[in-house]
Tab-separated table of C-alpha atoms and ligand atoms in Angstrom:
chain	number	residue	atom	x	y	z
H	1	UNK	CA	-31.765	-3.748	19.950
H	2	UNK	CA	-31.946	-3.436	16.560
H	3	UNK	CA	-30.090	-5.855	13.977
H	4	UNK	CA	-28.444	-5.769	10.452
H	5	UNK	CA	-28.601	-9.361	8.843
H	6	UNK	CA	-25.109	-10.425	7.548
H	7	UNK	CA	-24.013	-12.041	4.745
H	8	UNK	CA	-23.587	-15.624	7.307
H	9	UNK	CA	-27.484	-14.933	8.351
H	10	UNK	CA	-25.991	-13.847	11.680
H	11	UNK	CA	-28.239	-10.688	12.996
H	12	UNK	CA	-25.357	-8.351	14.441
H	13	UNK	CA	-26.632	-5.428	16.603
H	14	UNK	CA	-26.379	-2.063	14.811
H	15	UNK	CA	-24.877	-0.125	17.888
H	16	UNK	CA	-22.091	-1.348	19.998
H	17	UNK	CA	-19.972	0.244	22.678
H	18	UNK	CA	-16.428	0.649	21.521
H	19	UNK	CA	-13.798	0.255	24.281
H	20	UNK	CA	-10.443	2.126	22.529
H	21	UNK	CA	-8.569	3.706	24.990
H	22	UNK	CA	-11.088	2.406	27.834
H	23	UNK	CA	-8.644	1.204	30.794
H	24	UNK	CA	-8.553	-2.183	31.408
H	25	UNK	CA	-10.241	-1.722	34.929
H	26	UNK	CA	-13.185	0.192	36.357
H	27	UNK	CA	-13.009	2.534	33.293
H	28	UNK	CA	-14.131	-0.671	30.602
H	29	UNK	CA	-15.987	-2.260	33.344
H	30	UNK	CA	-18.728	0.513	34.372
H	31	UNK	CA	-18.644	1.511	30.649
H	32	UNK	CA	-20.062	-1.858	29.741
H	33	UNK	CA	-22.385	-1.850	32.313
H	34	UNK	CA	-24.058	1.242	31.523
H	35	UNK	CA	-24.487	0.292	27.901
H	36	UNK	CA	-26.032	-3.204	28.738
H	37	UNK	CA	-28.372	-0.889	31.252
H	38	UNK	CA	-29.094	1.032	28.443
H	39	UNK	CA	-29.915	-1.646	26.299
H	40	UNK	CA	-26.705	-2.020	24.117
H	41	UNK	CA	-26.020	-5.924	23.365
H	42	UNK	CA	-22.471	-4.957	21.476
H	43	UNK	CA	-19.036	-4.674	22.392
H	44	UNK	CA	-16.156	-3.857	20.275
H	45	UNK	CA	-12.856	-4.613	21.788
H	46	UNK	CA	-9.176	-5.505	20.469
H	47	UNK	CA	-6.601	-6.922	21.218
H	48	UNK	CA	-4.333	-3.689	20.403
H	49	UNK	CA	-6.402	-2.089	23.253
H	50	UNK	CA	-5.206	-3.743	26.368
H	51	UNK	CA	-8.732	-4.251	28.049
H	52	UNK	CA	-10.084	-7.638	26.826
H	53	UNK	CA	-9.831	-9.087	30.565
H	54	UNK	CA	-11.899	-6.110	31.256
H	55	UNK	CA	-14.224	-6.536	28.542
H	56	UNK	CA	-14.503	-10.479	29.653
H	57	UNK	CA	-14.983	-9.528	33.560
H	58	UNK	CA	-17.952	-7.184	32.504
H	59	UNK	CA	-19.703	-9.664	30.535
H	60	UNK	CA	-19.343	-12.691	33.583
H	61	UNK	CA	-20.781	-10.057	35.698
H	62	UNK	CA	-23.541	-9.127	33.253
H	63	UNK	CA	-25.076	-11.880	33.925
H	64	UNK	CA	-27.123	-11.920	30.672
H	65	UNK	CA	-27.288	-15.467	28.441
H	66	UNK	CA	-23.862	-15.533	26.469
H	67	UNK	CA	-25.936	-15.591	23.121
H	68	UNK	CA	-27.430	-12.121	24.236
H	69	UNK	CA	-24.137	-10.410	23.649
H	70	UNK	CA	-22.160	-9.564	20.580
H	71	UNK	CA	-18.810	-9.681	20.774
H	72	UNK	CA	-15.905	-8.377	18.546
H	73	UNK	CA	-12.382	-8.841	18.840
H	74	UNK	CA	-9.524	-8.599	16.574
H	75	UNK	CA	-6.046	-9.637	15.707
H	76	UNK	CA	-3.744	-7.394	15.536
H	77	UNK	CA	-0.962	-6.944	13.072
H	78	UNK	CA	2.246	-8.579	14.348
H	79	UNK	CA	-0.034	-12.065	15.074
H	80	UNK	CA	-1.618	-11.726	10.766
H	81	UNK	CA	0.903	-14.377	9.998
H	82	UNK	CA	0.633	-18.013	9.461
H	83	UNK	CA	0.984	-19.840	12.665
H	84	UNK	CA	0.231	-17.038	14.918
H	85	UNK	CA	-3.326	-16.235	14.211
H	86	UNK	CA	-4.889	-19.271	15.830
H	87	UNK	CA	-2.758	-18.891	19.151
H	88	UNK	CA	-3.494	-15.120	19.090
H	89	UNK	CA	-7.145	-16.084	19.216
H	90	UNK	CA	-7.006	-18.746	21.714
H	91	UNK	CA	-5.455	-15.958	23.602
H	92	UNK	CA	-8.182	-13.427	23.172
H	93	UNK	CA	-10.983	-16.216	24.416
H	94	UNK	CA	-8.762	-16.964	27.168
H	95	UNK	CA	-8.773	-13.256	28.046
H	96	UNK	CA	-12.761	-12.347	27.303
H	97	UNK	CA	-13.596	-15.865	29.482
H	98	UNK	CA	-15.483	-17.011	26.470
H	99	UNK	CA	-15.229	-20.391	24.045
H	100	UNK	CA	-16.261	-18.190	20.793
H	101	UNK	CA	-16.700	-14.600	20.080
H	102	UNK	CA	-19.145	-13.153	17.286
H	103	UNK	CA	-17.086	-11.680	15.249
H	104	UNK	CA	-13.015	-11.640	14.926
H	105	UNK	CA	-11.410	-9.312	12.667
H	106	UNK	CA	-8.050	-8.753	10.983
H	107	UNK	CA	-7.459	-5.512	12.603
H	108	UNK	CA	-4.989	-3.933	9.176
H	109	UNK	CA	-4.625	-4.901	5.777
H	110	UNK	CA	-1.036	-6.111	6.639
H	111	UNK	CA	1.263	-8.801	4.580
H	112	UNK	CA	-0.060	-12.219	5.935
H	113	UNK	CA	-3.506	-11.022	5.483
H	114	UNK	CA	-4.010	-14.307	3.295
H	115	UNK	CA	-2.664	-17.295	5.391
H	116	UNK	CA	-4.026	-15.271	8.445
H	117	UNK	CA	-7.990	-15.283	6.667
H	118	UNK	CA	-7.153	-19.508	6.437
H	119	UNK	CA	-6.821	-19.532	10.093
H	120	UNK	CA	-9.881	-17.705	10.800
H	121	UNK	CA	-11.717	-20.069	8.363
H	122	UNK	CA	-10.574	-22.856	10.549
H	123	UNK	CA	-11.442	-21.013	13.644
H	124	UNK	CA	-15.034	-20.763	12.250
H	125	UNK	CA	-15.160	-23.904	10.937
H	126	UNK	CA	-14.293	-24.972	14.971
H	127	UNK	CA	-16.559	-22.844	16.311
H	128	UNK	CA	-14.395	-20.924	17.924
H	129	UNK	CA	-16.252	-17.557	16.097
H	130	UNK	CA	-19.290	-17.327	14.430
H	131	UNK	CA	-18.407	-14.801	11.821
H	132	UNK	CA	-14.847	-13.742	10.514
H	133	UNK	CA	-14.451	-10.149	8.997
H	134	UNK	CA	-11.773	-7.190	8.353
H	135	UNK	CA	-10.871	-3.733	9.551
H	136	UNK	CA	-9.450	-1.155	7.567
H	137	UNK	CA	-9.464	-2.937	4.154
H	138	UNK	CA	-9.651	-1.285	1.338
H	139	UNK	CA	-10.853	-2.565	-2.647
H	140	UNK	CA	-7.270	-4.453	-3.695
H	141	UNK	CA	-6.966	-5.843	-0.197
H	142	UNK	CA	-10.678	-6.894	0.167
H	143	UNK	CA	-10.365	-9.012	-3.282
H	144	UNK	CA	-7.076	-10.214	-2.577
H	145	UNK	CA	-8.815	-11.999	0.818
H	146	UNK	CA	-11.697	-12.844	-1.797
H	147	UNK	CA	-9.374	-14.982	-3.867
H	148	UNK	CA	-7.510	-16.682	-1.399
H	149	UNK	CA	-10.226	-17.639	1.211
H	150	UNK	CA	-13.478	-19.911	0.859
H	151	UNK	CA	-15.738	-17.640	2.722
H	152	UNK	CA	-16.836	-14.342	1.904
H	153	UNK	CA	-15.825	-11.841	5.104
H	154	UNK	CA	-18.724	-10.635	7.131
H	155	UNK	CA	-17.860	-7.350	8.164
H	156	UNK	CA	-15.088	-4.533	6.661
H	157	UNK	CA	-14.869	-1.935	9.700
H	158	UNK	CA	-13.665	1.224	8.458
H	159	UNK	CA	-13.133	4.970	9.433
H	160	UNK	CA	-16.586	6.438	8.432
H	161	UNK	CA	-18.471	9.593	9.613
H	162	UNK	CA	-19.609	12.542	7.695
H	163	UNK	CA	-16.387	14.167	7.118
H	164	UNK	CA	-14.700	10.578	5.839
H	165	UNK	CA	-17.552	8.062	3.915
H	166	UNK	CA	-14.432	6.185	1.943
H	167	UNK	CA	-16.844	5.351	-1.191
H	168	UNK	CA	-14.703	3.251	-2.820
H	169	UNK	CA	-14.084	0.867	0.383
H	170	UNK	CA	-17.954	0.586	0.625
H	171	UNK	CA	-18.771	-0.058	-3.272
H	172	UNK	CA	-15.977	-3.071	-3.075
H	173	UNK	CA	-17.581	-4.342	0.039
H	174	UNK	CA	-20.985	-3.837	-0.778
H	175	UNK	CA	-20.062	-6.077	-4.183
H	176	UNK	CA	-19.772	-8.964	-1.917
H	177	UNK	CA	-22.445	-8.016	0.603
H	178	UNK	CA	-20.092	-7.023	3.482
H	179	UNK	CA	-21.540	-5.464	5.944
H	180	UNK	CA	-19.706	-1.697	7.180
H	181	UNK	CA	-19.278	-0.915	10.344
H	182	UNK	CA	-18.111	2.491	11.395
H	183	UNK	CA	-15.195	3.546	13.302
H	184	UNK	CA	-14.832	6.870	15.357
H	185	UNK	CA	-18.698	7.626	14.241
H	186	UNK	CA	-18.606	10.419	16.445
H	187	UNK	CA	-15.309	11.949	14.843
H	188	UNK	CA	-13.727	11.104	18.061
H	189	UNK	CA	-16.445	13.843	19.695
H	190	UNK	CA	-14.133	16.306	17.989
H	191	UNK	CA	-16.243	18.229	15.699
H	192	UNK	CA	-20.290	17.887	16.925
H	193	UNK	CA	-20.459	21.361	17.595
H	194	UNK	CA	-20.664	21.367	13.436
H	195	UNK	CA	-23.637	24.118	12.918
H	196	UNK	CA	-25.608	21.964	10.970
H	197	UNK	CA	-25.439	19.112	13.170
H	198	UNK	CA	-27.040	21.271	15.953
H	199	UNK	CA	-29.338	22.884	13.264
H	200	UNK	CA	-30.606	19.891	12.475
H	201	UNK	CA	-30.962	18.303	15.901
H	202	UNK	CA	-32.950	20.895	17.336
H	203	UNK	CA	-35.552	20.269	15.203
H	204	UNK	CA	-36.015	16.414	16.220
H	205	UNK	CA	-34.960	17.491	19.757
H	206	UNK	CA	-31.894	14.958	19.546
H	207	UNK	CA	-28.471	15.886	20.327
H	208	UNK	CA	-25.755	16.105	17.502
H	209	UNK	CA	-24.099	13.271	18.305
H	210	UNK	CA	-27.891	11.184	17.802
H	211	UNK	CA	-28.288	12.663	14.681
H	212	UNK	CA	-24.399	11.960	13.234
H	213	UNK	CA	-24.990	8.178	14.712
H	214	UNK	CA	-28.563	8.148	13.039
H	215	UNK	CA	-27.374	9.384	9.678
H	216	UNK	CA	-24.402	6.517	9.808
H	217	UNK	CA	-27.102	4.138	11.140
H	218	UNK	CA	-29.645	5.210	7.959
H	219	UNK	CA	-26.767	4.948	5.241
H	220	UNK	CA	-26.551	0.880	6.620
H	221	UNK	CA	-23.738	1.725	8.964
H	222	UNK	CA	-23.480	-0.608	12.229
H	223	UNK	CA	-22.121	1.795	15.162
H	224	UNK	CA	-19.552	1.486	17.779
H	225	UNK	CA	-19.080	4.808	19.294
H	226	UNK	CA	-17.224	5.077	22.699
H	227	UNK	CA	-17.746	6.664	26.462
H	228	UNK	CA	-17.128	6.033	29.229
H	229	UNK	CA	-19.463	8.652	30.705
H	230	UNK	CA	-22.879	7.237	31.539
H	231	UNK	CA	-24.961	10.006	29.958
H	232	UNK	CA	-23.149	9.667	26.977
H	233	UNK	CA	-23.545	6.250	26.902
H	234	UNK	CA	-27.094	6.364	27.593
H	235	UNK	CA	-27.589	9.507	24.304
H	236	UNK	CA	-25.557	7.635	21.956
H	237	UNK	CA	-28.155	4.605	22.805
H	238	UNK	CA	-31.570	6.830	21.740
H	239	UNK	CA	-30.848	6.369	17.855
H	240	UNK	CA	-34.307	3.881	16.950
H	241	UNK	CA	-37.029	6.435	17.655
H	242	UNK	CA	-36.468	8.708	15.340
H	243	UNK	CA	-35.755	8.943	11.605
H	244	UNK	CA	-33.887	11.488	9.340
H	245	UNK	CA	-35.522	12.951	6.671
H	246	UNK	CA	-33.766	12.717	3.260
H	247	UNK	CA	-33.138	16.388	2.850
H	248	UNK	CA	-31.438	15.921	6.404
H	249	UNK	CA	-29.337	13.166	4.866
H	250	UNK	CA	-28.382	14.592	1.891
H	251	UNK	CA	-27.247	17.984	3.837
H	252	UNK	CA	-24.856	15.708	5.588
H	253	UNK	CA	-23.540	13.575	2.744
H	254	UNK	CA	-22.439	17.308	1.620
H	255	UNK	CA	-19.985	17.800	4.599
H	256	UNK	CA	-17.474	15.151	3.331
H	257	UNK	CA	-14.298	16.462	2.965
H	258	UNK	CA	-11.950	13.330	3.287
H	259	UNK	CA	-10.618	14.308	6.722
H	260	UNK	CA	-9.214	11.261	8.672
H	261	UNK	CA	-9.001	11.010	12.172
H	262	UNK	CA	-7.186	7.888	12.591
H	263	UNK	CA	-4.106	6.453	10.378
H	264	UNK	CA	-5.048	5.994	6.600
H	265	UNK	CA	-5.355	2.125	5.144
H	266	UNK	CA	-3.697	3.427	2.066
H	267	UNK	CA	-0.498	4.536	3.453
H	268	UNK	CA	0.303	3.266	7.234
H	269	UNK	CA	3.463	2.362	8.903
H	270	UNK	CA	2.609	-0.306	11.762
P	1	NDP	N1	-10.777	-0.914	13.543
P	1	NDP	C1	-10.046	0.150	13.814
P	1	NDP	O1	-8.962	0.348	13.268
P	1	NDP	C2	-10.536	1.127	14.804
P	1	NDP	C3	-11.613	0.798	15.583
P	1	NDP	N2	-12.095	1.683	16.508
P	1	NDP	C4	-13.282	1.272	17.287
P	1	NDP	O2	-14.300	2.268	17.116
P	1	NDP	C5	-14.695	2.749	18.391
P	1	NDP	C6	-15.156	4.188	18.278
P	1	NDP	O3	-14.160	5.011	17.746
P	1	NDP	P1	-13.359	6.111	18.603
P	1	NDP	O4	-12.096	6.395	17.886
P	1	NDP	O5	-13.289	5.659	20.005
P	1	NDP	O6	-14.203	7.428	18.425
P	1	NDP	P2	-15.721	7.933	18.563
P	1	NDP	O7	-16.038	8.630	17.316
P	1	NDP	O8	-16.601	6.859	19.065
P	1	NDP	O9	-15.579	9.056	19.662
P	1	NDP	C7	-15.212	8.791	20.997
P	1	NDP	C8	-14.904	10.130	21.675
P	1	NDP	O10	-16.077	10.951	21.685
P	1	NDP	C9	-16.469	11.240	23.011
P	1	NDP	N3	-17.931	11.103	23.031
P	1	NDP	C10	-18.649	9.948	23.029
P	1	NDP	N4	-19.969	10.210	23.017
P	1	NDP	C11	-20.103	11.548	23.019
P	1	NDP	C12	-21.224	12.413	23.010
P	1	NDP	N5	-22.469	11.926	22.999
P	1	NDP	N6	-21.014	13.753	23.013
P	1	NDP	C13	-19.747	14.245	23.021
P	1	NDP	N7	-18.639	13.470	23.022
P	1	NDP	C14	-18.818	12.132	23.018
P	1	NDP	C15	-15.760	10.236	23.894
P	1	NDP	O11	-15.414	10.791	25.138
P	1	NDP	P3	-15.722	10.090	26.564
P	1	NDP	O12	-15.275	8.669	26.490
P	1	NDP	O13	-14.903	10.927	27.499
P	1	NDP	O14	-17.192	10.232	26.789
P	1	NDP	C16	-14.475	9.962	23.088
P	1	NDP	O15	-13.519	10.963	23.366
P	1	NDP	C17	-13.451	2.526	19.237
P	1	NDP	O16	-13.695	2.625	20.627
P	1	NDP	C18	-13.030	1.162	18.775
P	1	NDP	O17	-13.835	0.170	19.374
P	1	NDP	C19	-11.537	2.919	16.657
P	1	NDP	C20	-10.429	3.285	15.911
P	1	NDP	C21	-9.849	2.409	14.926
P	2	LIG	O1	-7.915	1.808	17.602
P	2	LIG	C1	-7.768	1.005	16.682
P	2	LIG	O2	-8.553	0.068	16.509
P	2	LIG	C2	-6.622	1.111	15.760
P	2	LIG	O3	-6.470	0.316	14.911
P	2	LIG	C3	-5.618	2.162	15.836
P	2	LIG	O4	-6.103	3.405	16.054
P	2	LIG	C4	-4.535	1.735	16.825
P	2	LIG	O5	-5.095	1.423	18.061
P	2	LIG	C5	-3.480	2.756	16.941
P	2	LIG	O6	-3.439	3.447	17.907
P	2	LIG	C6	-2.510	2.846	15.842
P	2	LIG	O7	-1.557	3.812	16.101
């Protein structure tokens, strides 16, 4: 699997399997097992979404060395608050069967944000993660976690596909050398029967969804699409033998239009 180097020197695979809205049964269980069969070493899970015992069970029965796996887990917003962020990751291990994950994010830019990041800096410094990052944090909030904390965040992972590229979000965390990582790539498999996506991947006999993952994955963008349909799984995996050409890219940058699929980090109300 192929890895982006973060800012920590941690090499963080750039596709993962994301689990929103994957039961916490079978549904997260098979899912994960398909993507390790098809070579995935990534899973992005959350609190919020009810299936990290799931998530955990898959992995045990994986079977593969712990350090094999990258996992992501966040906290979500009513536990960014001094004195619960700790707990609420003790919780997640407990749930995932794991002493660390890879990666723990704060899940929204929410008040707290700062005395939440000091936790996770302990939590690092414990080794109870090996890299501490954000979700959904835009240029004030980014610098406000800047000034407060020690360590520089790893990874800011926003809404970002070809209709929604949120420049400004990626200039302020490229200026520290955060990593992106790309929510609902796939435009929550609402809108790939775009013309030019199929244009375009007839011509490297892909599908659109390869060719929407491979133009996120070219731009620098780690993916974590979702299925839980093995085929799915399996074409969203077949992104590393091929390569856009520029033209290709550039006719995609063109489709941005600022449409959101999920709430807005501007403006939410949860
Ligand atoms: N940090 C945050 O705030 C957020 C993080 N996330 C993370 O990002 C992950 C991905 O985002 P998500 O919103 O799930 O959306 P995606 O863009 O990954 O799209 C998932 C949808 O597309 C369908 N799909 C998947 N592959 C294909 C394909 N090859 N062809 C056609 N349809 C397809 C899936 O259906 P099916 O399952 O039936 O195959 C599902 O309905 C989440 O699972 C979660 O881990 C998501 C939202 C917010
Ligand atoms: O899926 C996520 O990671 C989110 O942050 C949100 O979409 C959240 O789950 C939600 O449903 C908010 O209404």
């Amino acid at each position: 699997m192929k890895t982006q180097r973060l800012n920590n020197g941690l090499e963080m695979p750039r596709l993962g399997l994301g689990v929103w809205q994957s039961n916490n049964g079978q549904e997260a269980i098979y899912a994960i097992h398909w993507a390790f069969e098809a070579g995935y070493r990534h899973i992005d899970t959350a609190r919020i979404y009810k299936n990290e015992e799931a998530v955990g069970k898959a992995i045990k029965q994986a079977e593969l060395p712990r350090q094999d796996v990258w996992l992501t887990t966040k906290i979500w917003n009513d536990d960014i608050r001094e004195g619960r962020t700790t707990a609420a990751l003790e919780e997640s291990l407990r749930r995932l069967q794991t002493d660390y994950v890879d990666l723990i994010l704060l899940h929204w830019p929410v008040d707290g944000k700062a005395a939440a990041w000091q936790e996770l800096e302990r939590a690092l410094e414990q080794g109870k993660v090996r890299s501490i990052g954000l979700s959904n944090f835009m240029e004030a909030d980014i610098e406000e976690i800047i000034a407060a904390g020690n360590v520089v965040p790893a990874v800011n992972q926003i809404e970002y596909h070809p209709y929604l590229v949120q420049a400004e979000a990626i200039a302020a965390s490229d200026e520290h050398d955060i990593a992106i990582t790309a929510w609902s790539p796939l435009m929550q498999g609402k809108f790939l029967q775009e013309p030019l996506f199929a244009e375009i991947a007839k011509r490297y006999n892909k599908t659109p969804a390869q060719v929407v993952l491979r133009w996120c994955v070219q731009n620098d963008v780690i993916v974590i699409p979702k299925s839980v349909h093995q085929s799915r799984i399996n074409e969203n995996g077949q992104l590393f033998d091929f390569e856009l050409q520029e033209s290709d890219m550039v006719a995609i940058d063109q489709l941005e239009r600022g449409q959101r699929f999920g709430p807005d980090p501007h403006n939410f109300d949860f």
